[in-house]
Short mmCIF file of C-alpha atoms and ligand atoms in Angstrom, two decimals:
data_model
loop_
_atom_site.label_atom_id
_atom_site.label_comp_id
_atom_site.label_asym_id
_atom_site.label_seq_id
_atom_site.Cartn_x
_atom_site.Cartn_y
_atom_site.Cartn_z
CA UNK A 23 0.00 0.26 -0.27
CA UNK A 24 1.07 3.43 -0.95
CA UNK A 25 1.98 5.75 2.28
CA UNK A 26 -0.36 8.19 2.83
CA UNK A 27 0.60 12.12 3.12
CA UNK A 28 -0.60 14.64 3.67
CA UNK A 29 -0.35 18.64 1.73
CA UNK A 30 -1.05 21.46 3.65
CA UNK A 31 -1.84 24.05 0.99
CA UNK A 32 -2.46 24.29 -2.07
CA UNK A 33 0.35 23.38 -4.84
CA UNK A 34 0.79 23.49 -8.37
CA UNK A 35 -1.61 20.43 -9.89
CA UNK A 36 1.44 18.60 -11.17
CA UNK A 37 2.75 18.45 -8.17
CA UNK A 38 0.01 16.55 -7.10
CA UNK A 39 -0.29 13.95 -9.49
CA UNK A 40 3.54 13.24 -9.32
CA UNK A 41 2.30 13.03 -5.36
CA UNK A 42 0.11 10.64 -6.26
CA UNK A 43 1.97 8.12 -8.16
CA UNK A 44 3.71 7.56 -5.07
CA UNK A 45 1.51 8.26 -2.18
CA UNK A 46 -1.78 8.29 -1.18
CA UNK A 47 -2.76 12.06 -1.44
CA UNK A 48 -4.85 14.55 1.15
CA UNK A 49 -4.87 17.95 -0.96
CA UNK A 50 -6.31 20.76 0.33
CA UNK A 51 -6.57 22.78 -2.95
CA UNK A 52 -9.02 24.94 -1.56
CA UNK A 53 -6.38 26.32 0.48
CA UNK A 54 -7.87 26.48 4.00
CA UNK A 55 -5.25 27.51 6.96
CA UNK A 56 -5.18 24.88 8.96
CA UNK A 57 -4.95 25.00 13.01
CA UNK A 58 -2.61 23.06 14.77
CA UNK A 59 -5.32 20.60 16.46
CA UNK A 60 -6.86 20.33 12.45
CA UNK A 61 -3.31 19.56 11.61
CA UNK A 62 -2.80 16.67 14.00
CA UNK A 63 -6.24 15.48 13.13
CA UNK A 64 -5.38 15.71 9.13
CA UNK A 65 -1.67 14.19 9.98
CA UNK A 66 -3.77 10.88 12.41
CA UNK A 67 -2.02 8.04 9.63
CA UNK A 68 0.31 10.13 7.43
CA UNK A 69 3.73 9.30 6.92
CA UNK A 70 4.62 12.80 5.28
CA UNK A 71 3.55 16.10 5.24
CA UNK A 72 4.75 17.92 2.06
CA UNK A 73 4.10 21.93 4.11
CA UNK A 74 4.63 25.51 3.67
CA UNK A 75 6.48 28.24 6.30
CA UNK A 76 2.93 28.65 6.97
CA UNK A 77 2.08 25.19 9.38
CA UNK A 78 4.57 25.02 12.95
CA UNK A 79 5.82 21.81 14.10
CA UNK A 80 7.63 22.10 16.96
CA UNK A 81 7.09 18.81 20.13
CA UNK A 82 4.05 19.30 20.58
CA UNK A 83 2.52 19.12 17.57
CA UNK A 84 4.65 15.76 16.91
CA UNK A 85 4.02 14.05 20.14
CA UNK A 86 0.86 13.74 18.74
CA UNK A 87 2.05 12.37 15.97
CA UNK A 88 3.45 8.32 15.96
CA UNK A 89 3.06 7.93 12.21
CA UNK A 90 4.85 10.49 11.39
CA UNK A 91 7.99 10.12 9.39
CA UNK A 92 8.96 13.38 6.90
CA UNK A 93 7.74 17.05 6.96
CA UNK A 94 8.65 18.63 3.12
CA UNK A 95 9.28 21.56 3.79
CA UNK A 96 8.82 24.27 0.15
CA UNK A 97 10.91 26.89 1.57
CA UNK A 98 14.30 27.83 1.87
CA UNK A 99 13.51 28.98 5.64
CA UNK A 100 12.44 26.54 8.36
CA UNK A 101 12.49 28.55 11.05
CA UNK A 102 8.35 27.46 11.79
CA UNK A 103 9.89 23.60 11.97
CA UNK A 104 11.79 22.40 14.92
CA UNK A 105 14.19 20.78 14.02
CA UNK A 106 15.91 19.40 17.25
CA UNK A 107 11.90 17.80 17.80
CA UNK A 108 11.75 16.99 14.80
CA UNK A 109 14.81 13.84 15.91
CA UNK A 110 14.32 13.12 19.18
CA UNK A 111 10.46 12.39 17.38
CA UNK A 112 12.76 10.70 14.58
CA UNK A 113 11.12 12.10 12.40
CA UNK A 114 13.00 13.99 8.97
CA UNK A 115 12.89 17.64 7.93
CA UNK A 116 13.61 18.53 4.50
CA UNK A 117 13.84 22.37 2.89
CA UNK A 118 14.59 24.12 -0.58
CA UNK A 119 17.71 25.47 -0.97
CA UNK A 120 19.32 26.76 -4.50
CA UNK A 121 16.69 26.72 -6.39
CA UNK A 122 15.20 30.14 -5.58
CA UNK A 123 18.74 32.07 -4.66
CA UNK A 124 19.08 33.87 -7.73
CA UNK A 125 14.98 34.84 -7.83
CA UNK A 126 15.36 35.80 -4.73
CA UNK A 127 18.53 38.26 -5.41
CA UNK A 128 16.56 39.35 -8.20
CA UNK A 129 13.66 40.41 -5.85
CA UNK A 130 15.61 42.04 -3.37
CA UNK A 131 17.40 44.20 -5.64
CA UNK A 132 14.17 45.28 -7.52
CA UNK A 133 12.83 46.38 -4.04
CA UNK A 134 15.90 47.86 -2.72
CA UNK A 135 15.52 50.25 -6.19
CA UNK A 136 11.95 50.95 -5.57
CA UNK A 137 12.59 52.45 -2.06
CA UNK A 138 15.84 53.90 -3.21
CA UNK A 139 13.97 55.76 -5.72
CA UNK A 140 10.92 55.94 -4.39
CA UNK A 141 8.84 54.11 -7.20
CA UNK A 142 5.92 53.08 -5.28
CA UNK A 143 5.42 56.51 -3.64
CA UNK A 144 5.31 58.47 -6.53
CA UNK A 145 3.18 55.77 -8.66
CA UNK A 146 0.52 56.42 -5.07
CA UNK A 147 0.97 60.15 -6.10
CA UNK A 148 0.61 59.93 -10.48
CA UNK A 149 -2.22 57.77 -9.67
CA UNK A 150 -3.73 60.06 -7.60
CA UNK A 151 -3.76 62.54 -9.73
CA UNK A 152 -1.36 64.58 -8.34
CA UNK A 153 0.79 65.30 -11.20
CA UNK A 154 0.15 69.15 -12.46
CA UNK A 155 3.76 69.32 -13.05
CA UNK A 156 7.50 67.85 -12.84
CA UNK A 157 9.61 69.83 -9.83
CA UNK A 158 13.04 69.69 -9.07
CA UNK A 159 12.69 68.28 -5.89
CA UNK A 160 10.21 66.49 -6.89
CA UNK A 161 10.92 61.90 -5.50
CA UNK A 162 14.71 63.26 -4.60
CA UNK A 163 15.88 59.76 -3.58
CA UNK A 164 19.09 57.80 -2.88
CA UNK A 165 21.50 56.94 -5.10
CA UNK A 166 22.08 53.06 -5.93
CA UNK A 167 25.42 53.97 -8.15
CA UNK A 168 28.86 54.32 -5.93
CA UNK A 169 26.74 53.73 -3.02
CA UNK A 170 27.57 51.09 -0.46
CA UNK A 171 25.54 48.53 0.15
CA UNK A 172 25.87 45.95 3.33
CA UNK A 173 24.13 42.11 2.78
CA UNK A 174 23.74 41.02 6.64
CA UNK A 175 23.30 37.14 7.16
CA UNK A 176 26.10 36.08 3.61
CA UNK A 177 24.62 32.76 2.96
CA UNK A 178 23.93 31.82 -0.66
CA UNK A 179 20.99 34.27 -0.82
CA UNK A 180 23.25 37.53 0.06
CA UNK A 181 25.96 36.01 -2.07
CA UNK A 182 23.43 36.21 -4.83
CA UNK A 183 23.05 39.90 -3.90
CA UNK A 184 26.43 40.65 -3.76
CA UNK A 185 27.55 40.14 -7.25
CA UNK A 186 24.76 41.89 -8.65
CA UNK A 187 25.75 45.57 -7.20
CA UNK A 188 28.90 44.76 -9.62
CA UNK A 189 26.79 46.21 -12.02
CA UNK A 190 25.96 49.06 -10.07
CA UNK A 191 29.52 50.29 -9.03
CA UNK A 192 28.55 49.90 -5.71
CA UNK A 193 31.65 48.97 -2.30
CA UNK A 194 30.12 45.92 0.18
CA UNK A 195 29.94 45.21 3.37
CA UNK A 196 28.86 42.48 4.86
CA UNK A 197 28.23 40.49 8.52
CA UNK A 198 27.98 36.89 8.58
CA UNK A 199 27.89 34.49 11.90
CA UNK A 200 31.23 33.57 10.08
CA UNK A 201 33.44 34.87 7.33
CA UNK A 202 33.39 33.50 3.75
CA UNK A 203 36.60 32.29 2.55
CA UNK A 204 38.64 35.01 -0.03
CA UNK A 205 37.27 33.10 -3.17
CA UNK A 206 33.77 34.17 -1.95
CA UNK A 207 34.12 37.47 -1.07
CA UNK A 208 35.79 38.77 -4.16
CA UNK A 209 33.24 36.48 -6.29
CA UNK A 210 30.32 39.01 -4.20
CA UNK A 211 32.08 42.16 -5.35
CA UNK A 212 34.93 42.03 -3.15
CA UNK A 213 32.56 41.70 0.03
CA UNK A 214 34.29 43.09 3.13
CA UNK A 215 33.95 41.40 6.34
CA UNK A 216 32.70 43.71 9.48
CA UNK A 217 31.03 43.93 12.72
CA UNK A 218 27.59 44.49 12.42
CA UNK A 219 28.18 48.37 14.24
CA UNK A 220 30.56 49.04 11.13
CA UNK A 221 27.86 47.89 8.57
CA UNK A 222 24.69 49.96 9.82
CA UNK A 223 27.36 53.37 10.54
CA UNK A 224 28.69 53.00 6.66
CA UNK A 225 26.72 51.36 4.16
CA UNK A 226 24.15 53.27 2.47
CA UNK A 227 21.70 50.23 2.25
CA UNK A 228 21.43 47.98 4.64
CA UNK A 229 19.77 44.06 3.13
CA UNK A 230 18.33 41.54 5.47
CA UNK A 231 19.40 37.90 4.17
CA UNK A 232 19.81 35.95 7.40
CA UNK A 233 17.91 32.89 8.41
CA UNK A 234 15.05 34.03 11.75
CA UNK A 235 16.60 32.10 14.85
CA UNK A 236 15.83 33.18 18.53
CA UNK A 237 19.31 34.77 18.11
CA UNK A 238 18.44 36.70 15.27
CA UNK A 239 15.01 37.87 17.14
CA UNK A 240 14.86 41.57 16.47
CA UNK A 241 19.03 41.57 14.80
CA UNK A 242 17.83 45.28 14.07
CA UNK A 243 15.87 47.17 16.68
CA UNK A 244 15.82 50.81 17.82
CA UNK A 245 19.70 51.01 18.45
CA UNK A 246 20.70 49.59 15.58
CA UNK A 247 18.53 51.70 13.26
CA UNK A 248 19.51 54.60 15.36
CA UNK A 249 22.89 53.56 14.56
CA UNK A 250 22.04 54.39 10.70
CA UNK A 251 22.70 57.12 8.02
CA UNK A 252 19.72 59.69 8.12
CA UNK A 253 19.97 59.49 3.38
CA UNK A 254 19.77 54.76 4.48
CA UNK A 255 17.12 52.61 3.11
CA UNK A 256 16.83 48.89 4.79
CA UNK A 257 15.53 45.93 2.98
CA UNK A 258 14.29 42.68 4.90
CA UNK A 259 14.09 39.67 2.62
CA UNK A 260 14.17 36.86 5.24
CA UNK A 261 11.80 37.18 7.59
CA UNK A 262 9.11 39.37 9.75
CA UNK A 263 11.09 38.59 13.40
CA UNK A 264 14.77 39.73 12.44
CA UNK A 265 13.26 43.81 12.71
CA UNK A 266 11.19 45.00 15.55
CA UNK A 267 8.34 46.55 13.49
CA UNK A 268 7.15 49.28 16.02
CA UNK A 269 10.99 50.74 16.61
CA UNK A 270 11.12 50.68 12.54
CA UNK A 271 7.91 52.94 11.75
CA UNK A 272 9.28 54.54 14.82
CA UNK A 273 12.43 55.70 12.96
CA UNK A 274 10.67 55.93 9.44
CA UNK A 275 7.95 58.49 11.03
CA UNK A 276 10.78 60.69 12.61
CA UNK A 277 13.31 60.24 9.00
CA UNK A 278 16.04 58.99 11.31
CA UNK A 279 16.46 56.84 8.11
CA UNK A 280 14.71 57.19 4.70
CA UNK A 281 13.41 54.42 4.00
CA UNK A 282 12.85 50.97 4.31
CA UNK A 283 11.35 47.77 1.39
CA UNK A 284 9.75 44.89 3.26
CA UNK A 285 8.60 41.70 2.51
CA UNK A 286 7.74 40.12 6.02
CA UNK A 287 6.92 41.02 8.72
CA UNK A 288 5.78 40.29 12.44
CA UNK A 289 3.03 38.22 12.80
CA UNK A 290 2.29 37.88 9.30
CA UNK A 291 0.05 38.33 7.36
CA UNK A 292 -0.98 40.13 9.63
CA UNK A 293 1.64 43.37 9.76
CA UNK A 294 1.00 46.64 11.36
CA UNK A 295 -1.42 49.11 10.44
CA UNK A 296 0.61 51.87 11.05
CA UNK A 297 2.93 51.28 8.15
CA UNK A 298 0.03 51.57 5.78
CA UNK A 299 0.35 55.49 7.12
CA UNK A 300 3.80 55.95 6.30
CA UNK A 301 4.80 56.86 2.51
CA UNK A 302 9.08 56.31 2.73
CA UNK A 303 8.13 52.07 3.53
CA UNK A 304 7.37 49.87 0.29
CA UNK A 305 5.51 47.04 0.84
CA UNK A 306 4.47 43.21 -0.50
CA UNK A 307 2.96 40.06 0.75
CA UNK A 308 6.07 37.36 1.11
CA UNK A 309 6.94 37.13 -2.72
CA UNK A 310 10.61 37.53 -2.98
CA UNK A 311 10.84 33.91 -4.71
CA UNK A 312 6.91 33.81 -7.01
CA UNK A 313 8.56 33.94 -9.99
CA UNK A 314 6.51 31.19 -12.43
CA UNK A 315 9.89 28.81 -12.63
CA UNK A 316 11.41 29.08 -9.01
CA UNK A 317 7.77 28.22 -7.12
CA UNK A 318 8.04 25.48 -9.10
CA UNK A 319 11.39 24.51 -8.77
CA UNK A 320 11.04 24.95 -5.26
CA UNK A 321 7.49 22.76 -5.23
CA UNK A 322 8.92 19.88 -7.40
CA UNK A 323 12.49 19.73 -4.77
CA UNK A 324 9.83 19.36 -1.94
CA UNK A 325 8.37 16.49 -3.52
CA UNK A 326 11.31 15.01 -4.60
CA UNK A 327 13.01 14.85 -0.90
CA UNK A 328 9.17 13.20 -0.04
CA UNK A 329 8.97 11.17 -2.22
CA UNK A 330 12.94 9.90 -1.43
CA UNK A 331 12.52 9.97 2.33
CA UNK A 332 8.87 7.69 2.22
CA UNK A 333 10.78 5.51 -0.95
CA UNK A 334 13.61 4.69 1.88
CA UNK A 335 16.25 6.59 0.57
CA UNK A 336 18.08 9.78 1.93
CA UNK A 337 16.34 12.69 1.18
CA UNK A 338 18.45 15.39 -0.56
CA UNK A 339 18.13 18.21 1.79
CA UNK A 340 17.59 16.11 4.75
CA UNK A 341 17.96 19.05 7.75
CA UNK A 342 18.62 16.42 10.11
CA UNK A 343 20.99 14.34 9.24
CA UNK A 344 21.59 12.72 12.26
CA UNK A 345 18.54 9.99 11.33
CA UNK A 346 20.60 9.39 8.21
CA UNK A 347 21.69 6.35 7.85
CA UNK A 348 18.65 4.75 9.62
CA UNK A 349 19.09 2.88 12.57
C1 8YV B 627 8.42 30.06 0.73
C2 8YV B 627 10.41 31.95 2.00
O1 8YV B 627 7.09 31.39 -0.45
O2 8YV B 627 11.78 30.09 0.91
C3 8YV B 627 11.49 31.01 1.82
O3 8YV B 627 12.14 30.69 3.47
O4 8YV B 627 10.55 32.75 2.54
C4 8YV B 627 9.76 32.45 0.22
O5 8YV B 627 10.16 31.88 -0.26
C5 8YV B 627 7.88 30.57 1.68
O6 8YV B 627 8.42 30.73 3.04
C6 8YV B 627 6.86 29.26 1.36
O7 8YV B 627 6.78 28.58 2.34
#
């Protein structure tokens, strides 16, 4: 008999088709968001789950799921999964690294440029019928070319963002848990490793691409925002919670930094309503990886991990390698 799995959210129909060749699939094309108790009920008797970052897998949930063997997540970030608890319950977990690096880096630049050059603010003004005449100081923004880019979190996506800055003749400074090797630094537009404080003080544009964890919670709060230049922009592509949104709203309102571009928020899809009253912030609904090709690649990657794991093979993107080989 085929193993039973749950697909927690709506997904490309061809992925469901592929999964159906290997598993008895309970899908959710209506895209209902399951509460934790609903998820526990749905996962009874299921050996696998294909999930997105919107479901939380913690110890409390896992101990109610004796049949579960594999959590295949369709995202690179996996702060919604307690990997240590998974290992304790002998549940494998996987994510979808690499397939989204370039698409996410492209979007980082789109958000950075829209923020620095005030594109959405200007468009709202135009759409509101306010464009009556040209003015010398209309929507003056900050230059990208020749400026200093600061990347916090210099993983694969951070490096892809830094590489793109070569075309803008920018300098790159970065901060990361560990320093890259010299070859990686050279490829990332000769990125220079600096302390977080130096980065915040010297960068004209700060981009956040670090994973969320208890240690990275509020990496950017009131103190960090106060170190930034008043002309600087801040872009968060990583996860809500890395920035203290209340502190950011205060800084944007007081113009102690010039502008922010945010693709992620604390408590998303709810977000702090005060962002809506600010003109110097560009807001997007967590779409950095949302190109047609990349979302398909992410779904394919998550499916491949699930098929491998429940077929007795090592999943290519196993997050808890201590569970392999199986005892
Ligand atoms: C996903 C992301 O779209 O991969 C990630 O970590 O943040 C996005 O690419 C989102 O998390 C869906 O699961």
